[in-house]
Tab-separated table of C-alpha atoms in Angstrom:
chain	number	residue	atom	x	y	z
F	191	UNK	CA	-6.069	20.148	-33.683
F	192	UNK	CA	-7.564	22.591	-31.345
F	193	UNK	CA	-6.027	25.717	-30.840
F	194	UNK	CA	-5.863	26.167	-27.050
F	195	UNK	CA	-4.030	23.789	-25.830
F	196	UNK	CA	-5.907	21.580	-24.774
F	197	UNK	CA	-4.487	18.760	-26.449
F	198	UNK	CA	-0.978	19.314	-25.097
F	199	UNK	CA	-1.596	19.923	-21.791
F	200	UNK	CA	-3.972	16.463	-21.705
F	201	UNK	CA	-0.962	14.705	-23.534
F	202	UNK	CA	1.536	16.279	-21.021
F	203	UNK	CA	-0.694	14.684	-18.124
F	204	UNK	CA	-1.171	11.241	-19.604
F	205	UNK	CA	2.590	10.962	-20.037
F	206	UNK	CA	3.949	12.244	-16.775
F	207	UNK	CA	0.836	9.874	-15.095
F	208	UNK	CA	2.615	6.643	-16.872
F	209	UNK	CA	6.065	7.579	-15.732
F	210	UNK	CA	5.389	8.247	-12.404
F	211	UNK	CA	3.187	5.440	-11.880
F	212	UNK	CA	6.151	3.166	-13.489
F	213	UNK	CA	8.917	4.786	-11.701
F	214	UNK	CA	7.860	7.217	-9.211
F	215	UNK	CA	7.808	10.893	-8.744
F	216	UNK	CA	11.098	11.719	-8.076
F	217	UNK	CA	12.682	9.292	-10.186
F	218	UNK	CA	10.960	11.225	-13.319
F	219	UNK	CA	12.210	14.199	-14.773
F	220	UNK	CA	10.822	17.023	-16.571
F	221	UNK	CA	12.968	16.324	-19.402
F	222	UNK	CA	11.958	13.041	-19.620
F	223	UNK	CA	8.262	13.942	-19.642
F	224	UNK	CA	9.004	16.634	-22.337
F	225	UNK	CA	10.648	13.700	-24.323
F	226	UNK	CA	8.313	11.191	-23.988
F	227	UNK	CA	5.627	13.528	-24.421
F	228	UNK	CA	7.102	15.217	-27.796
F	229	UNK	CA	6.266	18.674	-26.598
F	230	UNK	CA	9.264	21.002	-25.544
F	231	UNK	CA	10.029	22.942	-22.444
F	232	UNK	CA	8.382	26.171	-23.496
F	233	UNK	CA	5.174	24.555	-24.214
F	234	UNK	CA	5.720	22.451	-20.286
F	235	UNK	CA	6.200	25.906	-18.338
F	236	UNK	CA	3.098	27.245	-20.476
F	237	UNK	CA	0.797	24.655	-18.821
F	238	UNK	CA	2.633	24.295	-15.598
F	239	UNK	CA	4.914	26.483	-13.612
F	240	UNK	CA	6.913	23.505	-11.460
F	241	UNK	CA	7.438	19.852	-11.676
F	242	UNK	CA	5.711	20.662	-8.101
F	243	UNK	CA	1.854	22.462	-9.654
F	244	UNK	CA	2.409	19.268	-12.507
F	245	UNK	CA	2.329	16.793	-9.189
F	246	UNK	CA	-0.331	18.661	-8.138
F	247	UNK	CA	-2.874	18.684	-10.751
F	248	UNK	CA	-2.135	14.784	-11.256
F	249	UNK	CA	-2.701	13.900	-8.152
F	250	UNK	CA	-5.840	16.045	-8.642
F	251	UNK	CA	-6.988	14.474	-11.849
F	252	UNK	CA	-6.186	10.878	-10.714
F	253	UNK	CA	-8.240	11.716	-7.354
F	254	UNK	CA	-11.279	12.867	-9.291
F	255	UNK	CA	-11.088	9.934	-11.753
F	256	UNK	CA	-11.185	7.306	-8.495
F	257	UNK	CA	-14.413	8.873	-7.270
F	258	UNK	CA	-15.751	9.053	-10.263
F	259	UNK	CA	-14.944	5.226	-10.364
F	260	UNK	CA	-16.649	4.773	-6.841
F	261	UNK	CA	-20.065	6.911	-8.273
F	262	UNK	CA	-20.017	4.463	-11.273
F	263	UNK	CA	-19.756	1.277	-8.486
F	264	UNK	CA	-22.626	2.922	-6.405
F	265	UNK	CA	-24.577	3.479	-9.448
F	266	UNK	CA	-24.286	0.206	-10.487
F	267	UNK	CA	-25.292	-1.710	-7.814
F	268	UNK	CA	-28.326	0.856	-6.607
F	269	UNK	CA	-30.969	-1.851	-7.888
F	270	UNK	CA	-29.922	-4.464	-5.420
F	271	UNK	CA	-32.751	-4.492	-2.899
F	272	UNK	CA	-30.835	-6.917	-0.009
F	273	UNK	CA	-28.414	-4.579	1.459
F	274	UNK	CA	-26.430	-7.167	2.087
F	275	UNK	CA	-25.909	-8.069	-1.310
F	276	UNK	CA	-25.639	-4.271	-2.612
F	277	UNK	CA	-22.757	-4.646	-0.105
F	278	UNK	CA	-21.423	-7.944	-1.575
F	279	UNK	CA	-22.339	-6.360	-5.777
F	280	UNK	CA	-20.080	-3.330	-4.638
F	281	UNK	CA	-16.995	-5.030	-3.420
F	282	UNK	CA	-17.971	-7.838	-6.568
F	283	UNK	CA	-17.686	-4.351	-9.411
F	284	UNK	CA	-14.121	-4.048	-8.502
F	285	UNK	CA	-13.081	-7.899	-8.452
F	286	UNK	CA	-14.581	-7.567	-12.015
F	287	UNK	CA	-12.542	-5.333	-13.172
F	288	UNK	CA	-9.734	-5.939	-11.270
F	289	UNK	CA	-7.390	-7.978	-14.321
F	290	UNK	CA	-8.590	-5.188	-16.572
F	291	UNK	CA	-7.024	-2.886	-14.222
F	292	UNK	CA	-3.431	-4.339	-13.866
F	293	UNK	CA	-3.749	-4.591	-17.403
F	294	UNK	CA	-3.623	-1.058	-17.785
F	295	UNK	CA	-1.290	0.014	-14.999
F	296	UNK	CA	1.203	-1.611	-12.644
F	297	UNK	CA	0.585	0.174	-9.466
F	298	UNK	CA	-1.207	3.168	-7.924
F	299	UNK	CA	-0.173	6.694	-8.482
F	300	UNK	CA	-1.108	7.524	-4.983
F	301	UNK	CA	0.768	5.172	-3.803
F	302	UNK	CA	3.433	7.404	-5.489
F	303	UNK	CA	2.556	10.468	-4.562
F	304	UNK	CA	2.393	9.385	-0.570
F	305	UNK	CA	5.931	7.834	-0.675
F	306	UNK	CA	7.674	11.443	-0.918
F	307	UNK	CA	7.057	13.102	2.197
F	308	UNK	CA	7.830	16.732	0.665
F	309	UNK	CA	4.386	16.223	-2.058
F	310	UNK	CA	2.824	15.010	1.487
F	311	UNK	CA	3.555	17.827	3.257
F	312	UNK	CA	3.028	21.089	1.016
F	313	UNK	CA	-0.368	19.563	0.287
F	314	UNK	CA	0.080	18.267	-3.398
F	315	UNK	CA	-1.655	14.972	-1.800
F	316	UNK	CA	-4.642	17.004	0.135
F	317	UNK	CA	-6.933	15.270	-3.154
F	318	UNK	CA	-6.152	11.743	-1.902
F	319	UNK	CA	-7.387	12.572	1.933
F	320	UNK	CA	-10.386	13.562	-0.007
F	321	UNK	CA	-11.075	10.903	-2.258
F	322	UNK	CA	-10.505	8.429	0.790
F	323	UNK	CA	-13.285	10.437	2.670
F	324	UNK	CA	-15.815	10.594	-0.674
F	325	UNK	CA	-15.345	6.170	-0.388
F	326	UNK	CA	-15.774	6.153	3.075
F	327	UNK	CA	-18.217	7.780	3.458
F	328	UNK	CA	-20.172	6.231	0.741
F	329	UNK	CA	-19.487	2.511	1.480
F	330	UNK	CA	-20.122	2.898	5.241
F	331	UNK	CA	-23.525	4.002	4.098
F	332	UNK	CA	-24.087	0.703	2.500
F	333	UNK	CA	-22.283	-1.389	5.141
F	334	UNK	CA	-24.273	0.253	7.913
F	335	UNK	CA	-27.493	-0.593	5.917
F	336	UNK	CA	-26.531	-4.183	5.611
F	337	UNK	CA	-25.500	-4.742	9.409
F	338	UNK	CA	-28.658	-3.035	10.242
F	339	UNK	CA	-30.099	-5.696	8.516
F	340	UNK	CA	-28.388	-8.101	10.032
F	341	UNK	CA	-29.130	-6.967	14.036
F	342	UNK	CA	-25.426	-6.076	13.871
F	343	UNK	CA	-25.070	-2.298	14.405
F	344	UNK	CA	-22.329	-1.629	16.106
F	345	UNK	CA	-21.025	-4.363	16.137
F	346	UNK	CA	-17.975	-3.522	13.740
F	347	UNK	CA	-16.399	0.236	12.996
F	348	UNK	CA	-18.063	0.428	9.772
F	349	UNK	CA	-15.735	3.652	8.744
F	350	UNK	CA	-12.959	1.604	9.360
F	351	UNK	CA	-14.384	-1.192	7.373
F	352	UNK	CA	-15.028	1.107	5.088
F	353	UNK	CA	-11.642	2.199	4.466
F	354	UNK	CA	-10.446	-1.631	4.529
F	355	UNK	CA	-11.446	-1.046	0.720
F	356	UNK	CA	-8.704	1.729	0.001
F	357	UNK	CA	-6.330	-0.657	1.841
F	358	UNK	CA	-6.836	-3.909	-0.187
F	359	UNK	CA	-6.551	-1.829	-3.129
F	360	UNK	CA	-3.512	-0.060	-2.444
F	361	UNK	CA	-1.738	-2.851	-0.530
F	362	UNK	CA	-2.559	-5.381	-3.280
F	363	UNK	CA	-0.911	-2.824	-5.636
F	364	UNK	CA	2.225	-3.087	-3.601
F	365	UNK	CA	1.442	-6.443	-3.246
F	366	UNK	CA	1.346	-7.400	-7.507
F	367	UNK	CA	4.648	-5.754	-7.798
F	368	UNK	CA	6.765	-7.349	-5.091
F	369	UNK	CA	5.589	-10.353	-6.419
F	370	UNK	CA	5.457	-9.984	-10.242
F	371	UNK	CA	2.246	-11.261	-10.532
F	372	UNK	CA	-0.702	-8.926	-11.135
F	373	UNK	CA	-3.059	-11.874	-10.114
F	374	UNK	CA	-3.525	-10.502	-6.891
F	375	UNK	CA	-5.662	-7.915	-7.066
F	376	UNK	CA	-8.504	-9.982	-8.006
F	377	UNK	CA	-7.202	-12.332	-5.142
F	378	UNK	CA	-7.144	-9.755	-2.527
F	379	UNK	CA	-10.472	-8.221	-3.537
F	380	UNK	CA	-12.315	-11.355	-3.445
F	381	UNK	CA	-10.495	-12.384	-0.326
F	382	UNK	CA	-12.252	-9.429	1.075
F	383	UNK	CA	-15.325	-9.890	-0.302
F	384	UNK	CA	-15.377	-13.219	1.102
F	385	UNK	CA	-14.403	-11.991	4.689
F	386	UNK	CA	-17.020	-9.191	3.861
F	387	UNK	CA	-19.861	-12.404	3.530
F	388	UNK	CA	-18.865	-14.214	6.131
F	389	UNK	CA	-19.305	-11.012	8.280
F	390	UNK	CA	-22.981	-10.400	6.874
F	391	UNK	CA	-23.949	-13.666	6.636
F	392	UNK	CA	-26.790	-14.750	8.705
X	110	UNK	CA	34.564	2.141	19.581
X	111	UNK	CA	35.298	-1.054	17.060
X	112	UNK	CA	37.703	-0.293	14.274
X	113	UNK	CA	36.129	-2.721	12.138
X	114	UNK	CA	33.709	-0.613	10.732
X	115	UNK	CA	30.888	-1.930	11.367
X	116	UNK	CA	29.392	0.958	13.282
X	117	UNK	CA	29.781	3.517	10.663
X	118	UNK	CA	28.033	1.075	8.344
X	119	UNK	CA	25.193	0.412	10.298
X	120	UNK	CA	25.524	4.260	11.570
X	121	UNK	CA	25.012	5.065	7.087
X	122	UNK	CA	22.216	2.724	6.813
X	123	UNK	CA	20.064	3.761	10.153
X	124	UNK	CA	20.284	6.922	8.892
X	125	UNK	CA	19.209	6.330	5.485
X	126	UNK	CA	16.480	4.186	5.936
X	127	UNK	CA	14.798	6.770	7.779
X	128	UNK	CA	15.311	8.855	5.194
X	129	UNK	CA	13.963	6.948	2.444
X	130	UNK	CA	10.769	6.029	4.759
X	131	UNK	CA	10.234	9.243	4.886
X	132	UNK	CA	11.251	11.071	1.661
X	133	UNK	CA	11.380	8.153	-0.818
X	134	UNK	CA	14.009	6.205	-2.609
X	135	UNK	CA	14.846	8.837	-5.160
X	136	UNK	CA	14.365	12.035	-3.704
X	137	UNK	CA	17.396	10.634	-0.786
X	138	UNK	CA	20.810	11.768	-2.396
X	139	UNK	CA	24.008	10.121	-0.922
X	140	UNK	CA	25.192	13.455	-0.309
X	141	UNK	CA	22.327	14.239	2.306
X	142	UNK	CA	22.657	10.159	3.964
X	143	UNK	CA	26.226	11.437	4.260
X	144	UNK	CA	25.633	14.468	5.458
X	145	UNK	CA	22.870	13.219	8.127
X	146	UNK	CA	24.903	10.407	9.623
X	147	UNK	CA	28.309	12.608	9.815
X	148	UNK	CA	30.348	10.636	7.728
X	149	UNK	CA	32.332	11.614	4.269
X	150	UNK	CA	32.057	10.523	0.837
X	151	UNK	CA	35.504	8.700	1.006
X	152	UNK	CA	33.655	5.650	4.214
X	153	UNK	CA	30.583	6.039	2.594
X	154	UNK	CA	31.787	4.697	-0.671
X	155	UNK	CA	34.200	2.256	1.174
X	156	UNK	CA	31.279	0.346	2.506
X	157	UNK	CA	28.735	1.027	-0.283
X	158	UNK	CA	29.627	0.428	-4.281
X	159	UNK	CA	26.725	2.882	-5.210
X	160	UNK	CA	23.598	4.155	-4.306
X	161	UNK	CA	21.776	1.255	-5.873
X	162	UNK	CA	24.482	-0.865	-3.529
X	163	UNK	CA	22.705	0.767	-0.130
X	164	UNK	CA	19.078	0.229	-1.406
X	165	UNK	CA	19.867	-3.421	-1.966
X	166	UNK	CA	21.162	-3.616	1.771
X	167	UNK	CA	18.814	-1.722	3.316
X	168	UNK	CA	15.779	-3.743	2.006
X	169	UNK	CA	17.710	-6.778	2.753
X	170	UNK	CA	17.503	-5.742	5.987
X	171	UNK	CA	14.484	-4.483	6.415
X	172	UNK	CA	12.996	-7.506	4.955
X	173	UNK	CA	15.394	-9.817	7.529
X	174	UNK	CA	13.562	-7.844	10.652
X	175	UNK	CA	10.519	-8.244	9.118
X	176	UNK	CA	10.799	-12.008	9.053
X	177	UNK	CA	11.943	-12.120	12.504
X	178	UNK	CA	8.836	-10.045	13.433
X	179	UNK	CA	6.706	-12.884	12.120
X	180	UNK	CA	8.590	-15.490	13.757
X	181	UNK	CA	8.033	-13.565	16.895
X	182	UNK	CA	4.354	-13.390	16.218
X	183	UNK	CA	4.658	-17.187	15.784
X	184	UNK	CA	6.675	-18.090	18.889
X	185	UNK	CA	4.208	-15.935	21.440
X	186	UNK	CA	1.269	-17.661	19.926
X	187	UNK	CA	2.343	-20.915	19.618
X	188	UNK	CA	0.971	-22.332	23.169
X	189	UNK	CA	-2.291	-21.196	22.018
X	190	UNK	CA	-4.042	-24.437	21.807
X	191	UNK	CA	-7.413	-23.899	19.644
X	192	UNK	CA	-6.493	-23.178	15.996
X	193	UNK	CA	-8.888	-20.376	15.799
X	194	UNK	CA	-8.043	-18.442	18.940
X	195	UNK	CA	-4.440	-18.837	17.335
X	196	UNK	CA	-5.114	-17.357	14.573
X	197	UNK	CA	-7.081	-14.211	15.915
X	198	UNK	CA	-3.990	-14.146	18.761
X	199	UNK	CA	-1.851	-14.115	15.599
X	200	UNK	CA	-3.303	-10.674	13.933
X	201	UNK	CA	-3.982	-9.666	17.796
X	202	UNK	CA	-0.139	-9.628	17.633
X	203	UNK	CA	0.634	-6.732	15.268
X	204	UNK	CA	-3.433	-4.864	16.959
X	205	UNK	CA	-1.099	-4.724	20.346
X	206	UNK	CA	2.013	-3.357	18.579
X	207	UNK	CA	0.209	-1.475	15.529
X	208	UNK	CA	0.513	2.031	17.741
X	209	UNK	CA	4.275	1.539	18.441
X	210	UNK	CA	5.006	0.919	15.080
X	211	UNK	CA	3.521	4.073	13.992
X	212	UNK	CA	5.334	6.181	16.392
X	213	UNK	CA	8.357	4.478	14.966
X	214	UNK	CA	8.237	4.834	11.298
X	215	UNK	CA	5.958	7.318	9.225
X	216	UNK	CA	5.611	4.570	6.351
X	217	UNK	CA	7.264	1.191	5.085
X	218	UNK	CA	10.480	1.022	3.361
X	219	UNK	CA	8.831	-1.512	1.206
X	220	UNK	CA	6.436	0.953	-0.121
X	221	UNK	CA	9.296	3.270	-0.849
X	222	UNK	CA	11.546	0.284	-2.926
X	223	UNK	CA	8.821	-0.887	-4.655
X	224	UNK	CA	7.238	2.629	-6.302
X	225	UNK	CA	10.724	2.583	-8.410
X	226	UNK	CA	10.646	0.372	-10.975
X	227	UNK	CA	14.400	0.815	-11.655
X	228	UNK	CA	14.848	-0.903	-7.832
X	229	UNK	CA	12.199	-3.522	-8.626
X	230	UNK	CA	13.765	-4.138	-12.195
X	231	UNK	CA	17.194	-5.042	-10.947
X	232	UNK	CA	16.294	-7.037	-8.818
X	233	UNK	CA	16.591	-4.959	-5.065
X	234	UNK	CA	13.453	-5.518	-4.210
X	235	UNK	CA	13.350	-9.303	-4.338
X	236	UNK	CA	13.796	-9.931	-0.822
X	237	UNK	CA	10.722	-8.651	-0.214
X	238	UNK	CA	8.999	-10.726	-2.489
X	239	UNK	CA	10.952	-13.606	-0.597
X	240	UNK	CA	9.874	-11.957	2.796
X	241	UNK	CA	5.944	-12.397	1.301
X	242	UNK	CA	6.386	-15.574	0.508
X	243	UNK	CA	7.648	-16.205	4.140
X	244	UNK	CA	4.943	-14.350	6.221
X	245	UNK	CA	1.784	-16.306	3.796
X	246	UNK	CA	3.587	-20.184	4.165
X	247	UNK	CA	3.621	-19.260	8.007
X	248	UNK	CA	0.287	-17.628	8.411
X	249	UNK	CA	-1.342	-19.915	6.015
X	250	UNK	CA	-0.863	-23.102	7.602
X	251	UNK	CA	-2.535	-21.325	11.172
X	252	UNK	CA	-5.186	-20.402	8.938
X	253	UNK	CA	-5.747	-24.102	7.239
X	254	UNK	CA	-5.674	-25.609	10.582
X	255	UNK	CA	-8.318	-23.239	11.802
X	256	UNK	CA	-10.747	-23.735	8.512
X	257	UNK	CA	-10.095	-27.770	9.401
X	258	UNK	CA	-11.572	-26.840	12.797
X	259	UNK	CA	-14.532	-25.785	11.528
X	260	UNK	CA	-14.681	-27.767	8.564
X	261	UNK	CA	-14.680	-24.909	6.507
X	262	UNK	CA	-11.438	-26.261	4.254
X	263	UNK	CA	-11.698	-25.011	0.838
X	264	UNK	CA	-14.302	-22.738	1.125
X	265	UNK	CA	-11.665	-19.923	0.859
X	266	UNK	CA	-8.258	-19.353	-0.670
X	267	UNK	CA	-6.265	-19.891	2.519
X	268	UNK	CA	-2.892	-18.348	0.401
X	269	UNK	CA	-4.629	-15.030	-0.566
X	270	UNK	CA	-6.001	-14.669	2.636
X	271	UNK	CA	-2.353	-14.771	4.603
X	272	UNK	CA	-1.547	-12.724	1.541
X	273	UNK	CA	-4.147	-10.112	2.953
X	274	UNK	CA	-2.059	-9.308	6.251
X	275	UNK	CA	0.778	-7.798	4.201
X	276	UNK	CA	-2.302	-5.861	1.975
X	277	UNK	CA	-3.335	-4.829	5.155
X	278	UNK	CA	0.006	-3.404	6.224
X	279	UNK	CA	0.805	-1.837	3.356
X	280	UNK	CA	-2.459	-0.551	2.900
X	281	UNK	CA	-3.001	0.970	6.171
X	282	UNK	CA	0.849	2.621	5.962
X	283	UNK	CA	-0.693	4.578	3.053
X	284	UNK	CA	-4.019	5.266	4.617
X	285	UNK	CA	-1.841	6.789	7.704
X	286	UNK	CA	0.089	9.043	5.263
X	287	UNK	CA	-3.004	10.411	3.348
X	288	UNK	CA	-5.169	11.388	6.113
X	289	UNK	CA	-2.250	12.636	8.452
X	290	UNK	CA	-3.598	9.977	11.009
X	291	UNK	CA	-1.293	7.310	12.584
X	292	UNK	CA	-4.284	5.693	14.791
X	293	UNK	CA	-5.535	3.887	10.881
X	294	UNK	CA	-2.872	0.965	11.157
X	295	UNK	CA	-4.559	-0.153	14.432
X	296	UNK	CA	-8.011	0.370	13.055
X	297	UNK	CA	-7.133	-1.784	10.037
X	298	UNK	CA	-5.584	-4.402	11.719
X	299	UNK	CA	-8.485	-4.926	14.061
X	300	UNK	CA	-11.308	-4.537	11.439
X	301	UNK	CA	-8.946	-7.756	9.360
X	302	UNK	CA	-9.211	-9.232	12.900
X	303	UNK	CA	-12.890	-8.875	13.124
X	304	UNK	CA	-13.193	-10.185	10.063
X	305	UNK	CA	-11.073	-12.841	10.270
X	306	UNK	CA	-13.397	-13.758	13.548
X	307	UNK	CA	-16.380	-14.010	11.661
X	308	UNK	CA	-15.463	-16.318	8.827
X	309	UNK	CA	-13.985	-18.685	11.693
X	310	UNK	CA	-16.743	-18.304	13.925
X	311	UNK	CA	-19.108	-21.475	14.473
């Protein structure tokens, strides 16, 4: 095992990410993240200094995985000569892996993170603002292309189309777990893909 | 001022809904929604068995004016005689009131219920699984009738799509609270609209 720390601190993370996702922030405790984790509460305060800089740096890790996820999708998909179908492949990347997702978590930390208004206001949720700008930004490039291609500039706020993205993923999060059914992400992605078509369709 | 009670009651839960839109199921303590709404431990308890007890109420509640939103939405459009103009008149609706709401309320208590698992668990948040179920019968039959108009039934999942103005809700409340900026709710609902337009369109 390595010597500096490394190891703890990443399990410390991974644990306090599947609690809160499952039950929220407030709901967990330190305790029960030094419990579930099997680490003890000298070793927590070594790595962080508050349940508060621990809310922090998740939020932070979790924001930098989701644009790494987005660079993957834009990677992906950077072949695809029709802009309109680049447009169509990137939306299609996450209805592929949409089951795989909800297999692996039941909602979205963010969504989290953003229900406690004290995390929103000393700034322990600045990372999502960003992450939502890195996809906007990104996507709108894409969508702009394709309703360029179309004769359709300006005809839609592609920013806010854009961030329609975010919203399907986030609201079909909420969505899944008022409902019991994790089906629905894949629904509500493809329901926007297929609104996204229809759109760019000649 | 009535005897019965009944103001104090709805006095404890006006007062803590706001506070759980704003703060979060968890991080609201009884002792601050008894605090806030001037009342003492002793009424508090009379009208609610626990704090479980209140969230069960309040998204009751919540849930019950959110149902009579949609039927509102339903009764103002229903003189609308083409099935497609209904439709867009339908998510025109909640474009016309999207600012209001957002002066209103900083988030839904929905989001807020549903990020505990504990709440969702035992069962508190089913009404608003009952509530979806409502808002996608109603909104999906405007929606079949329109496809039918344009001989377009079947080509999408009519279910999922109703499904998508809750997503879009939802979604956009988080949006709001990530980038500080209450204006997103409108600018969702009219990109769905816009989209919604273009799959219907001749």
């Amino acid at each position: 095992m390595p010597r500096d720390g490394t190891t703890t601190r990443t399990r410390i993370l991974d644990v306090a990410e599947r609690l809160v996702i499952d039950n929220g922030f407030a709901a967990t405790s330190v305790d029960e993240i030094i419990e579930a984790s099997g680490t003890s509460k000298g070793s927590f305060f070594h790595h962080f200094s508050s349940k508060r800089d621990l809310a922090g740096e998740l939020v932070q890790r979790y924001a930098d995985a989701d644009v790494a996820v987005l660079r993957r999708a834009l990677a992906e998909v950077e072949t695809v000569a029709d802009p309109v179908e680049r447009v169509l492949a990137f939306v299609g990347f996450f209805v592929d892996q949409a089951d795989q997702l909800m297999t692996e978590q039941s909602n979205c930390l963010y969504v989290a993170a953003l229900t406690e208004r004290q995390l929103v206001s000393d700034g322990a949720t600045g990372p999502v603002g960003r992450a939502v700008e890195a996809w906007r930004a990104d996507f709108a490039s894409l969508l702009d292309a394709a309703l360029a291609a179309r004769g359709r500039t300006g005809e839609v706020d592609s920013g806010a189309l854009a961030d329609h993205l975010f919203v399907t993923f986030e609201g079909a999060f909420l969505l899944c777990r008022s409902t019991g059914d994790p089906s629905h992400m894949r629904a509500q992605l493809t329901s926007f893909r297929a609104l996204l078509a229809a759109l760019l369709r000649e």
